[in-house]
Coordinates of C-alpha atoms in Angstrom, one line a residue:
M174 CA 54.2 5.0 -5.6
N175 CA 52.5 1.8 -6.4
A176 CA 50.0 2.4 -3.5
I177 CA 49.3 5.9 -4.8
H178 CA 48.8 4.5 -8.3
S179 CA 46.5 1.8 -6.9
N180 CA 44.4 4.4 -5.0
S181 CA 44.2 6.6 -8.1
D182 CA 43.0 3.7 -10.2
C183 CA 40.4 2.9 -7.6
Y184 CA 39.3 6.5 -7.5
F185 CA 38.9 6.8 -11.3
T186 CA 37.1 3.4 -11.4
M187 CA 34.6 4.5 -8.8
N188 CA 34.3 8.0 -10.4
R189 CA 33.2 6.3 -13.6
I190 CA 30.4 4.3 -11.9
D191 CA 27.0 5.8 -12.3
F192 CA 25.3 6.2 -9.0
A193 CA 22.1 5.2 -10.8
D194 CA 23.7 1.8 -11.5
L195 CA 24.3 1.4 -7.8
Q196 CA 20.7 2.2 -7.0
V197 CA 19.6 -0.4 -9.7
F198 CA 21.9 -2.9 -7.9
L199 CA 20.4 -2.3 -4.6
N200 CA 16.9 -2.7 -5.9
V201 CA 17.8 -6.0 -7.6
V202 CA 19.3 -7.3 -4.4
R203 CA 16.2 -6.2 -2.4
C204 CA 13.6 -7.5 -5.0
R205 CA 15.7 -10.6 -5.9
S206 CA 14.4 -10.1 -9.4
F207 CA 15.5 -8.1 -12.5
K208 CA 11.8 -7.8 -13.5
L209 CA 10.5 -6.6 -10.2
A210 CA 13.4 -4.1 -9.8
A211 CA 12.6 -2.8 -13.3
I212 CA 9.0 -2.3 -12.4
E213 CA 9.9 -0.4 -9.2
L214 CA 12.4 1.8 -11.0
G215 CA 10.3 2.4 -14.1
L216 CA 12.9 0.7 -16.4
T217 CA 12.9 -2.3 -18.7
P218 CA 14.4 -5.5 -17.5
S219 CA 17.0 -5.1 -20.3
A220 CA 18.0 -1.7 -18.9
V221 CA 18.4 -3.2 -15.4
S222 CA 20.5 -6.1 -16.8
H223 CA 22.8 -3.7 -18.7
A224 CA 23.2 -1.5 -15.5
I225 CA 24.3 -4.6 -13.5
R226 CA 26.6 -5.7 -16.2
R227 CA 28.2 -2.2 -16.4
L228 CA 28.7 -2.2 -12.7
E229 CA 30.3 -5.6 -12.5
T230 CA 32.6 -4.8 -15.4
R231 CA 33.8 -1.6 -13.9
L232 CA 34.4 -3.3 -10.5
G233 CA 35.9 -6.4 -12.1
A234 CA 33.8 -8.6 -9.8
R235 CA 30.6 -10.7 -9.9
L236 CA 27.9 -9.2 -7.7
L237 CA 24.9 -11.3 -8.5
N238 CA 24.3 -15.0 -9.2
R239 CA 21.6 -15.4 -11.9
T240 CA 19.6 -18.5 -12.8
S241 CA 16.4 -18.8 -14.9
R242 CA 14.3 -18.7 -11.8
A243 CA 16.1 -16.5 -9.2
V244 CA 18.7 -13.8 -8.6
S245 CA 20.8 -13.8 -5.5
A246 CA 23.8 -11.7 -4.3
T247 CA 27.2 -13.1 -4.1
A248 CA 29.1 -12.7 -0.8
L249 CA 30.8 -9.7 -2.3
G250 CA 27.5 -8.4 -3.5
I251 CA 25.9 -8.7 -0.1
D252 CA 28.8 -6.8 1.5
L253 CA 28.5 -4.1 -1.1
A254 CA 24.7 -3.8 -0.7
E255 CA 25.0 -3.5 3.0
R256 CA 27.6 -0.7 2.7
L257 CA 25.6 1.1 0.0
A258 CA 22.3 0.9 1.8
G259 CA 23.6 3.1 4.7
G260 CA 24.9 5.7 2.2
F261 CA 21.7 5.9 0.3
D262 CA 19.7 6.2 3.5
T263 CA 21.9 9.1 4.4
I264 CA 21.3 10.7 1.1
G265 CA 17.6 10.1 1.3
A266 CA 17.3 11.6 4.8
A267 CA 19.3 14.7 3.6
L268 CA 16.9 15.2 0.7
E269 CA 13.9 14.6 2.9
T270 CA 14.9 17.2 5.4
L271 CA 16.1 19.8 2.9
N272 CA 12.8 21.6 2.7
A273 CA 13.8 23.3 -0.5
P274 CA 11.2 24.2 -3.2
G275 CA 10.3 21.0 -5.0
S276 CA 12.4 18.8 -2.8
G277 CA 9.4 16.3 -2.5
R278 CA 8.5 16.5 -6.2
F279 CA 10.7 13.9 -7.8
G280 CA 10.9 10.2 -8.6
E281 CA 8.2 7.6 -8.8
L282 CA 5.8 6.5 -6.1
R283 CA 4.1 3.1 -6.4
I284 CA 1.3 2.2 -3.9
N285 CA -0.7 -1.0 -3.7
V286 CA -4.2 -0.5 -2.3
F287 CA -7.5 -2.4 -2.1
S288 CA -10.6 -1.0 -3.8
D289 CA -12.3 0.6 -0.8
A290 CA -9.1 2.5 0.1
A291 CA -8.8 3.6 -3.6
H292 CA -12.4 4.9 -3.6
Q293 CA -12.4 6.5 -0.2
L294 CA -8.9 7.7 0.4
I295 CA -7.1 8.2 -2.9
A296 CA -9.6 9.4 -5.4
P297 CA -10.6 12.5 -3.3
I298 CA -7.1 13.7 -2.7
L299 CA -5.5 13.2 -6.2
P300 CA -6.0 16.7 -7.4
L301 CA -4.2 18.2 -4.4
F302 CA -1.4 15.6 -4.6
V303 CA -0.9 16.4 -8.3
M304 CA -0.8 20.1 -7.5
R305 CA 1.8 19.7 -4.7
C306 CA 3.9 16.9 -6.3
A307 CA 3.6 17.8 -10.0
E308 CA 6.8 16.0 -11.0
V309 CA 6.1 12.7 -9.2
R310 CA 5.1 9.7 -11.3
L311 CA 2.4 8.1 -9.2
T312 CA 1.2 4.6 -9.8
I313 CA -1.8 3.2 -7.9
V314 CA -2.4 -0.5 -8.2
V315 CA -5.8 -1.7 -6.9
D316 CA -5.5 -5.3 -5.7
E317 CA -7.7 -7.2 -3.3
R318 CA -5.2 -10.1 -2.7
P319 CA -2.6 -10.0 0.0
V320 CA 0.6 -8.5 -1.5
D321 CA 4.3 -8.5 -0.5
I322 CA 4.9 -4.9 -1.3
T323 CA 8.7 -5.2 -1.1
A324 CA 8.9 -8.2 -3.4
E325 CA 6.5 -6.7 -5.9
G326 CA 8.2 -3.3 -6.1
F327 CA 5.8 -1.0 -4.2
D328 CA 6.8 1.9 -2.0
A329 CA 3.8 1.4 0.2
G330 CA 0.6 -0.5 0.7
M331 CA -2.8 0.2 2.2
R332 CA -4.8 -2.2 4.3
Y333 CA -6.8 -2.4 7.5
G334 CA -4.6 -2.2 10.6
H335 CA -4.9 -5.8 11.6
L336 CA -3.9 -7.0 8.1
V337 CA -0.6 -5.0 8.0
P338 CA 2.4 -7.4 8.1
E339 CA 4.2 -7.3 11.4
D340 CA 7.6 -6.3 10.0
M341 CA 6.2 -3.1 8.4
I342 CA 5.9 0.5 9.7
A343 CA 2.1 1.2 9.7
V344 CA 0.6 4.8 9.8
P345 CA -3.2 5.2 10.4
L346 CA -4.9 7.3 7.6
T347 CA -8.4 7.4 9.2
G348 CA -10.1 7.0 12.5
P349 CA -11.9 3.7 13.4
Q350 CA -14.4 2.4 11.0
R351 CA -17.9 0.7 11.4
W352 CA -19.4 -2.2 9.5
I353 CA -23.1 -1.9 9.0
V354 CA -26.0 -3.7 7.2
V355 CA -27.8 -1.7 4.5
A356 CA -30.7 -2.1 2.2
S357 CA -32.7 -0.1 -0.3
P358 CA -36.0 1.4 0.9
A359 CA -37.8 -0.7 -1.7
Y360 CA -36.3 -3.9 -0.3
L361 CA -37.3 -3.0 3.2
H362 CA -40.8 -2.1 2.2
Q363 CA -41.3 -5.4 0.5
H364 CA -39.5 -7.7 3.0
G365 CA -39.6 -5.8 6.3
T366 CA -36.7 -4.4 8.4
P367 CA -34.8 -6.9 10.6
E368 CA -34.6 -6.0 14.2
T369 CA -31.9 -8.5 15.3
P370 CA -29.2 -10.4 13.5
A371 CA -31.1 -13.6 14.0
E372 CA -33.8 -12.3 11.7
L373 CA -31.4 -12.2 8.8
K374 CA -32.1 -15.9 8.3
Q375 CA -35.5 -14.8 6.8
H376 CA -33.9 -12.3 4.5
T377 CA -31.8 -12.3 1.3
C378 CA -28.2 -11.3 2.0
I379 CA -25.5 -10.4 -0.6
Q380 CA -22.6 -12.5 0.3
L381 CA -19.2 -10.9 0.7
L382 CA -16.0 -12.5 -0.8
L383 CA -12.7 -11.6 0.7
G384 CA -9.5 -10.8 -1.2
N385 CA -8.2 -14.4 -0.7
N386 CA -11.6 -15.6 -2.1
A387 CA -12.8 -16.9 1.3
G388 CA -16.4 -16.2 2.2
F389 CA -16.9 -13.7 5.0
R390 CA -19.1 -14.3 8.1
W391 CA -20.9 -11.1 8.9
E392 CA -19.7 -9.6 12.2
F393 CA -21.9 -7.9 14.8
G394 CA -21.5 -6.2 18.2
A395 CA -18.3 -5.2 20.0
G396 CA -16.1 -6.5 22.8
E397 CA -17.5 -9.5 24.7
Q398 CA -20.8 -9.2 22.8
A399 CA -19.1 -9.6 19.4
F400 CA -20.0 -12.5 17.3
S401 CA -20.1 -13.6 13.6
M402 CA -22.6 -15.6 11.6
S403 CA -23.2 -17.0 8.2
V404 CA -26.1 -15.4 6.4
P405 CA -28.4 -16.7 3.6
G406 CA -28.2 -15.6 0.0
L407 CA -27.4 -16.9 -3.4
I408 CA -25.6 -13.8 -4.7
T409 CA -21.8 -13.5 -3.9
I410 CA -19.9 -10.4 -4.9
K411 CA -16.2 -9.6 -4.3
D412 CA -16.3 -6.0 -5.4
T413 CA -17.7 -3.3 -3.0
A414 CA -19.0 -1.0 -5.7
T415 CA -21.0 -3.8 -7.3
T416 CA -22.3 -4.9 -3.9
I417 CA -23.6 -1.3 -3.3
T418 CA -25.2 -1.2 -6.7
A419 CA -26.9 -4.5 -6.1
A420 CA -28.2 -3.4 -2.7
K421 CA -29.5 -0.1 -4.2
A422 CA -31.3 -2.2 -6.8
G423 CA -33.2 -4.1 -4.1
I424 CA -31.5 -7.5 -4.5
G425 CA -30.9 -7.9 -0.8
L426 CA -29.2 -6.7 2.4
A427 CA -25.5 -5.8 2.1
Y428 CA -22.7 -5.7 4.7
V429 CA -20.4 -2.7 4.1
L430 CA -18.2 0.0 5.7
E431 CA -20.4 2.9 6.9
S432 CA -17.9 5.4 5.5
R433 CA -18.1 3.7 2.1
V434 CA -21.8 4.3 1.7
A435 CA -21.9 7.7 3.3
S436 CA -23.3 9.4 0.2
E437 CA -25.9 6.7 -0.4
L438 CA -27.1 7.0 3.2
A439 CA -27.3 10.8 2.9
E440 CA -29.3 10.7 -0.3
G441 CA -31.5 7.9 1.0
S442 CA -30.8 5.3 -1.7
L443 CA -29.7 3.0 1.1
V444 CA -30.9 2.7 4.7
S445 CA -28.8 1.4 7.6
V446 CA -30.4 -1.3 9.7
L447 CA -29.4 -3.1 12.8
N448 CA -27.5 0.0 14.0
S449 CA -27.2 -1.1 17.5
W450 CA -25.4 -4.3 16.3
A451 CA -22.8 -2.4 14.1
S452 CA -19.3 -3.9 14.3
P453 CA -16.3 -1.7 14.9
G454 CA -13.5 -1.9 12.4
E455 CA -9.8 -1.1 12.2
P456 CA -8.7 2.3 10.7
F457 CA -7.2 2.3 7.2
H458 CA -3.5 2.1 7.4
I459 CA -0.6 2.8 5.0
Y460 CA 2.5 0.8 5.5
Y461 CA 6.1 0.7 4.2
S462 CA 9.2 -1.3 4.9
S463 CA 11.6 1.0 6.6
R464 CA 11.5 3.8 9.1
R465 CA 14.9 5.0 8.1
Y466 CA 14.0 6.4 4.7
V467 CA 10.6 7.5 3.4
H468 CA 10.3 8.9 -0.1
P469 CA 9.5 12.7 0.4
A470 CA 6.5 12.3 -2.0
L471 CA 5.2 9.4 0.1
R472 CA 5.3 11.5 3.2
E473 CA 3.5 14.3 1.5
F474 CA 0.9 11.7 0.2
I475 CA 0.4 10.4 3.7
N476 CA -0.1 13.8 5.1
I477 CA -2.6 14.8 2.5
V478 CA -4.7 11.7 3.1
R479 CA -4.5 12.1 6.9
Q480 CA -5.5 15.8 6.7
H481 CA -8.4 15.0 4.4
N482 CA -9.7 12.5 7.0
G483 CA -9.3 14.8 10.0
L484 CA -6.0 13.6 11.3
Q485 CA -2.9 15.6 12.0
S486 CA 0.2 15.5 9.7
L487 CA 3.0 13.2 10.6
P488 CA 5.4 14.8 13.1
A489 CA 8.7 16.3 11.8
I490 CA 11.1 13.8 10.3
N491 CA 13.5 14.1 13.3
N492 CA 10.8 12.8 15.6
P493 CA 10.9 9.0 15.6
T494 CA 7.3 8.6 16.6
E495 CA 4.8 8.1 13.7
S496 CA 1.3 7.6 14.8

């Protein structure tokens, strides 16, 4: 009788626990921060704190150790998180494969991207994504610095293939890219057109600053003929859009992605030079932390971008290969 009473008490205790509180708990454990978990969930830090307090009160156990600087799971909290993660993965997979009307149109999607990806990949497909996933709250954060997407509460990030962290699942969004040198017709008329990279030493070049604030040596050629070099110039710009504007104004030669200046090349406001020395670049990739569960809206987002760039949609969810 006592055993039955104990099981009944356990049932009613668990029945009163809001599954949303369990999700909050998992996010806090993963982010190791109330603030980052709140950002990821679209809640206030106070709401996250109340959810954890509710959960600990109903379970009668301490799940998290809190200090002014860090949050970590207790041994019991770690055990609970591991058990819950499998359950939520199962729920997520079930929803992902449901194929019901609107099944991919819920929740929040947070993606961290660099500016070229935002301009080339996201801006053109936003109308279609909004139409297909009208109920999704989409947040795009443009950031040039290297970002730990898990720690900072993002569902996915965008980078060039060679910059994706090794522990992430990476999906190409475009084909290979090309880095080229461009200038305005006015600049070339006044200063001449360089025929080899060595001739850049007699020209004004707009310096490129990377996301980590390091200067970039312009790269030329491919394979065994590939090399990089420092180029002369007093103007350094970190933003691609500003670099393009400066090149169009005749300030100097610029080193950019060919796909990024496709419209300028087509209209003639910029001219590509040193074409035989163009440097191949990695495709744009989107990456996320786990193959086991992908938010349905993220999968829809990926497919829209891939289709827009001439790539096939991802294979069916029951196919483990994503390429």
